[in-house]
Amino acid sequence: MSRWVGGSERLVRELFGEAVREYEERGDESELHVVVIDEIDAAFRRRGGAGEGEGGVARDSTVNQMLGILDGVKELENVLVIGMTNSPELLDKALLRNGRLEVKIEIPKPDDEGRRDIAKIAFRTLRDSGRLSKPVEAFIYGDGVFRWWSSTGVRGWRRGRDLTKHTKGMTGADIKAVVRSAVSFALERGASASGLGVAKALLHADPTLDVVILESSSTIGSSFLSWPPSTRFISPSFYSNPFTSPDLNQISPINDVGPSAYLSSLPPSPSHPPPLDTQHPTGPEYAAYLTSLASAPLNPSTPHHTLLSHVTFSTPVLSINPLPLPTPTSKPAFKLLLSPPKNSSTPTSLYARYVIYAGGEYRHPYLPPFTLNRSDACLHYSDIKSWGGEGDWVIVGAGEAGVDAACNIHEAGGVGGGTITVIDKNKGSGGEEVGKRDVAEDPSTTLTPRTRMRLRRAIEGGGRINVIRGFTCTDVGIGEDGSYTATLVNGGGEGREVRADNRIVMATGFKVGGSEGCVLNGICEYDGEGRPVLDEGCDESKRTKGVFVVGPMVKHKAEKGCEHEGGGEQEEAQDVIFCFIYKFRTRFALVAGEIISRLVLDYHVCQDTGEIDEEGRNKLMDVEDMMEVYKDKGMLVTDLSKAVCGEVTSCGKSC
């Protein structure tokens, strides 16, 4: 419907315009035109409805226009009109007469087999990425029987649950909604680098705090466990550093040797071979480091008090709900709705004074809108479980993930002589390298030296990597020969198509804001990149006080100006992006210190004198000591302008 007078009638005429012109030119030789109108009752309701005013008059006129086309003076023999509605009783009866929309087909809710077929489509991405459990996969795609291995090595066969019984009465949309929820639950990561890191800072400053780490999976660092075996950390890890600088991938300066030293200390065994490269750990290796750190005592005097003792596994968070404040001076508090425990259908609740979101970005892969319903033709970088596979590959995105994918495929040696094509939307010029780094650029926004070195080595060593510059991918599909295709367009409107033997890899990044199932929706505002808008002083949500965010999604704007002698002033504020572990760990102590300081003001201030009691003063001193430890190890950033200059800005100085 159009808001302009006569606009709706014009849209109806245009809907059939191409069919009318072709029939006038070719007559009975013209092609059949199929016009599908979803929710047809919205535009062609019964005429003469009472109380609808001018809107009803416009709708009546639209119905008249449709009737005129369906049985006008000139018949249209090359048009098939299909209207879909859940409310046929709302349609104008004249539309349903013989010669118009005369054939009525009722599509009931799917039966058991229909729901299973729908589930096969809905679960396809999870299955292909290896994230679908064996019982569910066996029932949907097989006979319901799956093989299992017990912890003692006993093998056997089991039958999975009959999912059709649990989905009886559901429509296709209902089943897809269940799948979306399942994906959201399965990827919620609390006990990972950021969650464990900020919890360690909190408990070091105040071991008496009631800290609960909610982890939706059954393991520590489960997002790292999902990495393909050949994918490694970009930022290097170093051990045996005589200058006592922390490992770049270390999450705490307290009782933490870092991943490289931990991995190097592991005794080799058939089940645990020594790491090949401790400088750049794999995902599973880093998860092993986190598990070791979480299992270690927080203090030698309390051997049973570990980070692990604060973790609640298999507990996805469904929502974060601020509680109503009884008085203007009341402090914010929250009710967290948790998924039902095993053998129950009732969600449980957890009440918290403060909430820290450490879910990360890996569970929120961003895919362009044109990939909707194209999971058969493409998959996101984070869904890849192995870089094997012969033939040609196409990778959309020439950022860190895209080039990493290209190099991993090349190094795996499984391309079978085919090419690896990387689509870079940036134009570049001459022999300019992909992701070439300007001296003033943050490594968070361009390729790191290691990745550029791998790319250069791959190109020089085999010539299989081909980079197409200045083109944007606008569609993906499957060709008639079964190959996968990516449609590209450049800034001048020139189009081209590239093919691959494997599904198109979408290295298109991650986006938290607006992602389905993200518990921050409604709790945080988002910027244009989908990152939460946070207070620069303590990474607290600007929309909901009492909710803090830690991890790679944190981003701020640096203050303008730089006071270095001879450095001049920065022309504009710059982004400070905390996407690497060595960056986002610098905010753990800040968040922990802010929360403990507020708790002191809440519970240790004398109502009569307004003074902080002795216990409160001691806690504040412990916070200062904790922050000093983090500062000494370079794990605390409070001045964002120095964070920018530390990456070497236009002032050319290092803070």
XYZ file of C-alpha atoms in Angstrom:
655
model
C 0.000 0.000 0.000
C 1.149 3.542 -0.776
C 0.448 6.636 1.312
C -0.113 8.725 -1.836
C -3.518 9.048 -3.488
C -3.645 6.638 -6.406
C -0.273 5.145 -5.473
C -1.601 1.732 -4.428
C -3.587 1.350 -7.657
C -0.472 2.240 -9.663
C 1.563 -0.407 -7.807
C -1.061 -3.042 -8.687
C -0.906 -2.077 -12.372
C 2.902 -2.192 -12.339
C 2.758 -5.641 -10.787
C 1.174 -6.958 -13.967
C 2.778 -4.459 -16.372
C 5.484 -6.751 -17.763
C 3.002 -9.587 -18.354
C 0.574 -7.239 -20.152
C 3.283 -5.864 -22.458
C 4.625 -9.306 -23.340
C 1.124 -10.678 -24.061
C 0.398 -7.743 -26.370
C 3.633 -8.431 -28.272
C 3.722 -12.237 -28.364
C 0.169 -13.352 -27.591
C -0.080 -17.034 -26.697
C 3.676 -17.441 -27.295
C 4.523 -15.370 -24.245
C 6.056 -16.915 -21.116
C 3.981 -17.670 -18.035
C 4.243 -14.951 -15.353
C 3.645 -16.091 -11.776
C 2.573 -13.339 -9.351
C 2.807 -14.370 -5.676
C 1.181 -12.073 -3.112
C 2.002 -12.993 0.492
C -0.452 -11.826 3.184
C -2.893 -10.869 0.433
C -5.531 -9.920 3.001
C -3.444 -6.873 3.980
C -4.090 -5.166 0.628
C -7.332 -6.708 -0.659
C -9.721 -6.834 2.285
C -13.495 -6.664 2.120
C -14.682 -3.342 0.766
C -16.900 -0.978 2.663
C -15.468 -1.612 6.125
C -17.038 0.676 8.727
C -14.889 3.191 10.549
C -11.836 2.891 8.261
C -12.031 6.461 6.920
C -9.771 7.474 4.049
C -7.659 4.317 4.483
C -10.726 2.196 3.757
C -11.497 4.201 0.614
C -7.957 3.660 -0.664
C -8.188 -0.064 0.032
C -11.531 -0.296 -1.767
C -9.995 1.386 -4.796
C -7.074 -1.066 -4.712
C -9.475 -4.036 -4.718
C -11.337 -2.514 -7.678
C -8.060 -2.160 -9.577
C -7.204 -5.839 -8.967
C -10.654 -6.965 -10.123
C -10.279 -4.882 -13.265
C -7.010 -6.628 -14.096
C -8.253 -10.146 -13.347
C -11.278 -9.925 -15.639
C -10.741 -6.800 -17.738
C -11.706 -6.215 -21.374
C -8.477 -7.910 -22.480
C -7.888 -11.302 -20.960
C -4.434 -12.187 -19.666
C -3.722 -15.825 -20.457
C -0.073 -15.659 -19.390
C -0.543 -14.843 -15.701
C -0.931 -17.135 -12.683
C -1.830 -15.294 -9.467
C -1.118 -16.987 -6.143
C -2.319 -15.305 -2.970
C -1.336 -16.512 0.508
C -3.118 -15.692 3.736
C -3.790 -17.011 7.212
C -7.145 -15.172 7.287
C -9.150 -15.964 4.113
C -12.305 -14.652 5.752
C -10.903 -11.109 5.513
C -10.610 -11.159 1.699
C -13.150 -9.374 -0.488
C -15.605 -12.055 -1.684
C -15.490 -10.730 -5.256
C -11.857 -11.836 -5.506
C -12.841 -15.443 -4.794
C -15.459 -15.848 -7.523
C -14.999 -18.204 -10.474
C -12.560 -16.914 -13.045
C -10.611 -14.979 -10.458
C -8.904 -16.574 -7.432
C -11.155 -19.605 -7.727
C -8.886 -22.483 -6.623
C -8.468 -22.642 -2.866
C -5.783 -24.893 -1.357
C -5.453 -25.250 2.398
C -1.933 -26.028 3.637
C -2.160 -27.597 7.098
C 0.592 -27.626 9.680
C 3.321 -30.140 8.781
C 2.989 -33.755 9.908
C 5.800 -35.758 11.531
C 7.685 -36.334 8.294
C 7.148 -32.749 7.189
C 8.576 -31.404 10.437
C 11.556 -33.720 10.082
C 12.179 -32.417 6.534
C 11.934 -28.836 7.792
C 14.346 -29.684 10.619
C 16.847 -31.076 8.090
C 16.901 -27.712 6.347
C 16.932 -25.650 9.549
C 19.737 -27.675 11.178
C 21.892 -27.914 8.036
C 24.344 -25.176 9.003
C 24.852 -26.626 12.494
C 25.400 -30.079 11.048
C 27.877 -28.914 8.411
C 29.863 -26.973 11.012
C 30.048 -29.963 13.379
C 27.951 -28.298 16.130
C 24.942 -30.606 15.978
C 24.905 -33.245 18.718
C 25.123 -36.874 17.623
C 21.676 -37.870 19.019
C 19.916 -34.997 17.219
C 21.861 -35.558 14.011
C 21.107 -39.298 14.065
C 17.398 -38.768 14.466
C 16.983 -35.967 11.903
C 19.269 -37.359 9.220
C 19.223 -41.091 10.036
C 17.226 -43.710 11.900
C 17.648 -42.233 15.354
C 20.415 -44.622 16.427
C 23.874 -43.257 17.194
C 27.122 -44.737 18.410
C 28.538 -43.634 21.744
C 31.694 -44.052 23.813
C 31.580 -43.906 27.592
C 34.324 -42.303 29.695
C 35.685 -45.799 30.406
C 35.983 -46.623 26.728
C 32.903 -48.865 26.483
C 31.210 -48.627 23.091
C 27.575 -49.141 22.299
C 24.496 -47.908 20.476
C 21.725 -45.639 21.703
C 18.508 -44.217 20.319
C 17.970 -40.464 20.373
C 14.815 -38.631 21.427
C 11.907 -38.509 19.019
C 12.007 -34.805 18.154
C 8.768 -34.975 16.168
C 6.883 -35.660 19.399
C 8.333 -32.511 20.950
C 7.499 -30.364 17.892
C 3.922 -31.542 17.323
C 1.702 -28.669 16.227
C 4.652 -26.464 15.231
C 4.894 -24.662 11.915
C 8.081 -24.286 9.883
C 8.617 -20.843 11.406
C 8.289 -22.311 14.910
C 10.938 -24.946 14.190
C 13.333 -22.349 12.764
C 12.815 -20.262 15.920
C 13.788 -23.299 18.041
C 16.955 -23.708 15.980
C 17.852 -20.027 16.429
C 17.447 -20.418 20.193
C 19.551 -23.585 20.162
C 22.345 -21.787 18.316
C 22.161 -18.914 20.793
C 22.372 -21.265 23.763
C 25.158 -23.391 22.333
C 27.478 -20.474 21.691
C 27.050 -18.495 24.891
C 30.600 -18.262 26.300
C 31.094 -17.117 29.888
C 34.094 -19.193 31.074
C 36.544 -18.019 28.439
C 39.412 -15.532 28.290
C 37.448 -12.382 29.140
C 35.116 -13.952 31.724
C 37.862 -15.749 33.613
C 40.137 -12.718 33.371
C 37.757 -10.231 34.975
C 36.665 -12.806 37.590
C 40.298 -13.321 38.598
C 40.733 -9.559 39.053
C 37.581 -9.358 41.193
C 38.532 -12.295 43.410
C 42.125 -11.133 43.827
C 40.925 -7.794 45.186
C 38.165 -9.347 47.307
C 38.177 -13.158 47.732
C 34.896 -12.980 49.688
C 32.881 -11.791 46.690
C 30.032 -14.006 45.508
C 31.082 -14.289 41.850
C 29.124 -16.644 39.589
C 30.534 -17.438 36.129
C 27.734 -18.690 33.888
C 28.961 -20.907 31.059
C 26.445 -22.264 28.573
C 28.657 -25.136 27.404
C 30.163 -27.966 29.443
C 33.815 -26.925 29.091
C 36.215 -24.057 29.708
C 37.137 -22.103 26.556
C 34.635 -23.919 24.352
C 34.773 -21.270 21.600
C 38.516 -21.954 21.207
C 37.820 -25.683 21.009
C 35.691 -25.043 17.907
C 38.618 -23.593 15.926
C 39.937 -25.640 12.997
C 43.178 -27.439 13.976
C 45.384 -25.297 11.732
C 43.995 -21.952 12.945
C 46.406 -20.258 15.329
C 46.588 -17.104 17.418
C 47.653 -14.021 15.494
C 49.255 -12.265 18.453
C 52.419 -14.116 19.539
C 53.028 -15.708 22.925
C 56.488 -15.636 24.499
C 57.857 -17.527 27.466
C 61.054 -17.205 29.549
C 60.999 -13.447 29.210
C 63.871 -12.029 31.341
C 62.214 -8.614 31.477
C 59.121 -10.046 33.237
C 56.759 -8.665 30.593
C 53.603 -10.788 30.445
C 52.750 -13.098 27.580
C 50.606 -11.196 25.065
C 47.872 -13.839 25.399
C 48.060 -14.091 29.178
C 44.852 -12.971 30.933
C 46.182 -12.081 34.387
C 49.422 -10.813 35.981
C 48.718 -12.845 39.138
C 49.733 -16.525 39.422
C 49.550 -16.857 35.640
C 52.558 -18.021 33.606
C 50.818 -17.481 30.266
C 49.880 -19.964 27.534
C 53.318 -20.366 25.962
C 55.098 -21.296 29.206
C 52.229 -23.585 30.197
C 52.194 -25.407 26.859
C 55.988 -25.734 26.838
C 55.899 -27.351 30.276
C 53.528 -30.142 29.278
C 55.214 -33.566 29.283
C 54.806 -35.245 25.893
C 52.556 -38.277 25.694
C 50.660 -40.162 22.962
C 47.457 -38.298 23.837
C 49.156 -34.926 24.426
C 52.005 -34.364 21.950
C 54.107 -31.255 22.567
C 52.842 -28.130 20.764
C 54.529 -27.456 17.443
C 54.457 -23.695 17.887
C 53.968 -22.277 21.379
C 54.386 -18.757 20.027
C 51.081 -19.028 18.157
C 48.838 -21.492 20.038
C 45.943 -23.305 18.399
C 42.424 -22.910 19.787
C 42.437 -26.225 21.692
C 45.893 -25.446 23.105
C 44.687 -22.106 24.415
C 41.590 -23.767 25.901
C 43.909 -26.166 27.740
C 45.817 -23.184 29.160
C 42.557 -21.562 30.353
C 41.445 -24.834 31.955
C 44.745 -25.121 33.810
C 44.503 -21.527 35.015
C 40.890 -21.989 36.150
C 41.864 -25.133 38.091
C 44.779 -23.509 39.936
C 44.281 -22.103 43.463
C 43.591 -18.376 43.535
C 45.712 -18.204 46.673
C 48.206 -20.818 47.971
C 46.618 -20.592 51.429
C 43.214 -21.663 50.055
C 43.964 -24.557 47.652
C 40.303 -25.377 47.052
C 39.340 -21.838 46.066
C 39.733 -21.750 42.286
C 38.085 -19.968 39.391
C 36.581 -23.335 38.493
C 34.714 -23.382 41.807
C 32.838 -20.257 40.638
C 31.794 -21.678 37.251
C 28.300 -23.032 36.620
C 28.385 -25.096 33.435
C 25.625 -25.802 30.906
C 23.678 -22.731 31.986
C 22.773 -20.443 29.082
C 21.437 -17.004 30.001
C 18.068 -16.337 28.351
C 17.653 -12.707 29.421
C 18.937 -9.988 31.740
C 16.067 -8.157 33.423
C 16.598 -4.981 35.489
C 14.449 -5.076 38.619
C 12.151 -2.108 39.359
C 13.644 0.236 41.936
C 11.383 0.838 44.955
C 12.896 4.272 45.696
C 14.907 6.843 43.718
C 17.969 6.062 45.867
C 17.778 2.287 45.447
C 20.687 0.562 43.750
C 20.166 -1.321 40.470
C 19.810 -5.086 40.612
C 19.043 -7.744 38.054
C 17.147 -10.968 37.579
C 18.822 -13.326 35.119
C 16.570 -15.885 33.464
C 18.507 -19.113 32.921
C 17.674 -22.042 30.686
C 15.835 -24.945 32.356
C 18.013 -27.539 34.073
C 18.129 -31.091 32.799
C 14.798 -32.977 32.975
C 12.876 -29.737 33.502
C 10.990 -27.314 31.288
C 10.911 -24.430 33.766
C 13.615 -21.722 33.500
C 15.430 -20.832 36.694
C 16.406 -17.397 37.984
C 19.529 -15.830 39.426
C 19.583 -12.454 41.163
C 22.679 -10.279 40.874
C 23.752 -6.866 42.058
C 25.950 -6.354 38.982
C 26.243 -8.173 35.676
C 29.384 -8.457 33.527
C 28.834 -9.638 29.963
C 31.864 -11.564 28.688
C 30.196 -13.504 25.884
C 32.544 -12.306 23.150
C 31.806 -11.966 19.444
C 32.479 -15.462 18.106
C 28.886 -16.518 18.699
C 27.631 -13.617 16.558
C 28.979 -14.122 13.030
C 27.855 -11.440 10.599
C 26.531 -12.528 7.218
C 25.320 -10.056 4.558
C 21.529 -10.062 4.001
C 21.849 -11.671 0.563
C 23.128 -14.884 2.201
C 19.752 -15.472 3.851
C 18.557 -18.958 2.838
C 21.876 -19.473 1.026
C 23.501 -21.797 3.577
C 23.756 -24.404 0.833
C 26.084 -22.088 -1.105
C 28.177 -20.387 1.585
C 29.280 -20.593 5.187
C 30.850 -18.187 7.654
C 34.540 -18.380 8.532
C 33.663 -19.335 12.121
C 31.663 -22.371 10.920
C 34.617 -24.041 9.191
C 35.933 -27.116 10.988
C 38.646 -28.159 8.548
C 40.597 -26.437 5.790
C 40.840 -29.605 3.706
C 39.088 -30.062 0.368
C 40.224 -30.071 -3.223
C 39.385 -27.709 -6.053
C 38.833 -23.959 -6.233
C 37.935 -21.761 -3.249
C 36.427 -18.267 -3.065
C 36.802 -16.201 0.113
C 34.778 -13.004 0.561
C 36.729 -10.535 2.696
C 40.438 -9.656 2.690
C 40.720 -8.808 6.369
C 42.547 -10.871 8.964
C 40.059 -13.764 8.837
C 39.869 -13.861 5.042
C 43.623 -13.922 4.501
C 44.023 -16.413 7.359
C 41.527 -18.696 5.592
C 43.376 -18.384 2.280
C 46.736 -19.164 3.883
C 45.331 -22.102 5.850
C 43.881 -23.645 2.681
C 47.163 -23.090 0.865
C 49.255 -24.548 3.693
C 46.941 -27.553 4.052
C 47.961 -28.555 0.553
C 44.471 -29.730 -0.255
C 43.614 -27.375 -3.086
C 44.292 -30.002 -5.748
C 45.900 -27.503 -8.078
C 42.924 -25.145 -7.869
C 42.964 -21.450 -7.107
C 42.106 -19.604 -3.898
C 40.386 -16.342 -4.810
C 40.134 -13.606 -2.165
C 37.599 -10.818 -2.754
C 38.882 -7.475 -1.437
C 36.402 -4.595 -1.618
C 39.234 -2.073 -1.376
C 40.667 -0.898 -4.696
C 44.372 -0.625 -3.935
C 46.774 0.411 -6.650
C 49.625 -1.096 -8.614
C 51.448 -3.723 -6.622
C 50.075 -2.616 -3.277
C 49.753 -5.473 -0.811
C 46.444 -6.627 0.626
C 46.053 -5.095 4.083
C 49.225 -3.016 3.753
C 49.755 -1.279 7.070
C 50.397 2.399 7.412
C 52.690 3.262 10.319
C 49.875 5.169 12.051
C 47.317 2.379 11.796
C 46.107 0.163 14.618
C 46.809 -3.556 13.983
C 43.178 -4.153 14.935
C 42.064 -2.535 11.669
C 44.523 -4.047 9.194
C 46.610 -7.162 8.646
C 49.204 -8.045 11.253
C 52.820 -8.525 10.110
C 52.595 -12.306 10.584
C 49.516 -12.577 8.375
C 51.063 -10.411 5.645
C 54.188 -12.565 5.803
C 52.125 -15.763 5.410
C 50.244 -14.247 2.462
C 53.438 -13.147 0.745
C 55.007 -16.572 1.295
C 51.904 -18.330 -0.098
C 51.768 -16.158 -3.220
C 55.481 -16.481 -3.898
C 55.497 -20.200 -3.138
C 52.749 -21.422 -5.417
C 50.791 -18.647 -7.022
C 47.484 -20.272 -6.077
C 46.127 -17.258 -4.195
C 44.475 -14.711 -6.445
C 43.194 -11.385 -5.058
C 40.384 -9.498 -6.821
C 40.524 -5.845 -5.713
C 37.765 -3.240 -5.719
C 34.814 -5.642 -5.978
C 31.999 -6.325 -3.510
C 30.149 -9.629 -3.322
C 26.405 -9.090 -3.839
C 25.109 -12.659 -4.135
C 26.063 -16.323 -3.876
C 24.470 -19.369 -5.452
C 24.886 -22.781 -7.032
C 25.462 -23.065 -10.780
C 23.890 -25.569 -13.138
C 27.061 -27.665 -13.048
C 26.916 -27.886 -9.248
C 29.704 -25.386 -8.644
C 29.345 -22.505 -6.212
C 29.235 -18.951 -7.531
C 29.833 -15.476 -6.133
C 28.459 -12.437 -7.960
C 30.702 -9.358 -7.745
C 30.155 -5.678 -8.548
C 32.660 -2.814 -8.433
C 32.104 0.876 -7.784
C 31.563 1.576 -11.484
C 28.755 -0.956 -11.756
C 30.883 -3.543 -13.580
C 29.837 -7.069 -12.672
C 31.564 -10.427 -12.801
C 31.107 -13.926 -11.460
C 33.637 -16.260 -9.893
C 33.144 -19.961 -9.250
C 34.395 -22.423 -6.646
C 34.262 -26.160 -6.008
C 33.696 -25.564 -2.291
C 31.093 -23.447 -0.579
C 31.890 -19.714 -0.614
C 33.704 -18.722 2.594
C 32.252 -15.523 4.101
C 35.016 -13.836 6.113
C 32.665 -10.962 6.901
C 33.378 -10.517 10.591
C 31.150 -10.468 13.645
C 28.376 -8.170 14.821
C 26.809 -8.280 18.284
C 24.217 -5.529 17.899
C 20.890 -6.859 16.659
C 22.032 -10.499 16.682
C 19.216 -12.866 17.508
C 19.470 -14.297 21.001
C 22.005 -11.778 22.317
C 21.100 -10.968 25.919
C 22.492 -7.435 25.500
C 19.605 -6.524 23.179
C 17.511 -3.992 25.086
C 20.246 -3.675 27.716
C 22.776 -1.810 25.570
C 22.599 0.676 22.753
C 24.748 -0.182 19.722
C 26.908 1.925 17.457
C 26.935 1.665 13.674
C 29.213 -1.389 13.799
C 26.967 -3.254 16.214
C 29.228 -2.712 19.225
C 27.688 -1.783 22.600
C 27.872 1.894 23.575
C 29.756 2.000 26.873
C 30.950 4.518 29.407
C 34.616 5.239 28.688
C 35.550 5.294 32.363
C 34.485 1.744 33.319
C 32.943 -0.010 30.267
C 29.448 0.169 31.728
C 26.368 0.186 29.518
C 25.185 3.748 28.992
C 21.613 2.517 28.734
C 21.503 0.183 31.762
C 23.604 1.051 34.800
C 25.064 -1.957 36.566
C 25.773 -3.948 33.380
C 29.420 -4.028 32.275
C 30.977 -5.445 29.113
C 34.455 -6.985 28.777
C 36.124 -8.622 25.821
C 36.776 -8.006 22.132
C 33.575 -6.070 21.458
C 34.693 -3.114 23.623
C 35.509 0.001 21.612
C 35.875 3.675 22.534
C 36.828 6.960 20.933
C 40.128 8.458 22.087
C 40.179 12.021 23.329
C 41.372 14.614 20.796
C 44.786 16.143 21.139
C 48.203 14.930 22.224
C 50.564 16.840 24.485
C 53.846 15.346 23.228
C 56.447 17.946 22.461
C 56.648 18.520 18.755
C 53.899 16.007 18.137
C 51.176 18.456 17.222
C 47.527 17.628 17.701
C 45.504 14.761 16.331
C 42.991 16.118 13.848
C 40.166 13.932 15.086
C 39.332 11.374 17.765
C 40.516 7.863 16.956
C 38.982 4.486 17.685
C 40.452 2.408 20.490
C 39.519 -1.185 19.640
C 40.086 -3.867 22.283
C 39.795 -6.874 19.960
C 42.992 -8.732 20.921
C 43.522 -10.414 24.290
C 46.524 -8.185 25.066
C 44.175 -5.232 24.591
C 40.906 -6.191 26.277
C 42.733 -7.594 29.336
C 43.766 -3.991 30.125
C 40.166 -3.259 31.186
C 39.671 -6.176 33.616
C 41.117 -4.367 36.640
C 39.199 -1.200 35.750
C 35.822 -2.993 35.744
C 36.655 -5.025 38.865
C 37.820 -1.941 40.754
C 34.691 0.021 39.834
C 32.344 -2.746 41.005
C 34.115 -3.342 44.331
C 34.296 0.409 45.018
C 30.537 0.701 44.472
C 29.887 -2.275 46.756
C 31.914 -0.535 49.461
C 29.760 2.577 49.101
C 26.630 0.416 49.196
C 27.423 -1.606 52.316
C 30.246 0.054 54.239
C 29.135 3.656 54.691
C 27.814 4.755 58.076
C 24.309 6.158 57.663
C 24.836 8.700 60.453
C 28.292 10.066 59.619
C 28.580 9.208 55.932
C 32.055 7.784 56.550
C 33.370 4.484 55.216
C 33.950 1.903 57.954
C 37.288 0.168 58.507
C 36.383 -2.958 56.517
C 35.356 -0.768 53.600
C 38.604 1.216 53.724
C 40.585 -2.029 53.691
C 38.679 -3.215 50.624
C 39.420 0.039 48.804
C 43.118 -0.343 49.653
C 42.997 -3.891 48.239
C 41.492 -2.489 45.038
C 44.323 0.036 44.743
C 46.893 -2.729 45.292
C 45.250 -4.917 42.648
C 45.182 -2.119 40.094
C 48.828 -1.298 40.816
C 49.807 -4.909 40.035
C 47.962 -4.756 36.705
C 49.507 -1.364 35.924
C 53.050 -2.580 36.661
C 52.596 -5.445 34.175
C 51.139 -3.215 31.464
C 47.664 -4.700 31.922
C 45.789 -1.526 32.798
C 44.677 1.255 30.458
C 42.698 4.138 31.923
C 43.800 6.986 29.636
C 42.418 6.192 26.183
C 44.504 8.884 24.490
C 47.637 7.072 25.649
C 46.189 3.827 24.328
C 46.012 5.392 20.881
C 49.511 6.901 21.081
C 50.851 3.575 22.293
C 49.958 2.172 18.865
C 52.081 4.973 17.282
C 49.803 7.722 16.029
C 50.518 10.729 13.847
C 52.398 12.325 16.725
C 55.111 9.691 16.210
C 55.673 9.243 19.946
C 55.108 6.265 22.190
C 53.327 6.661 25.507
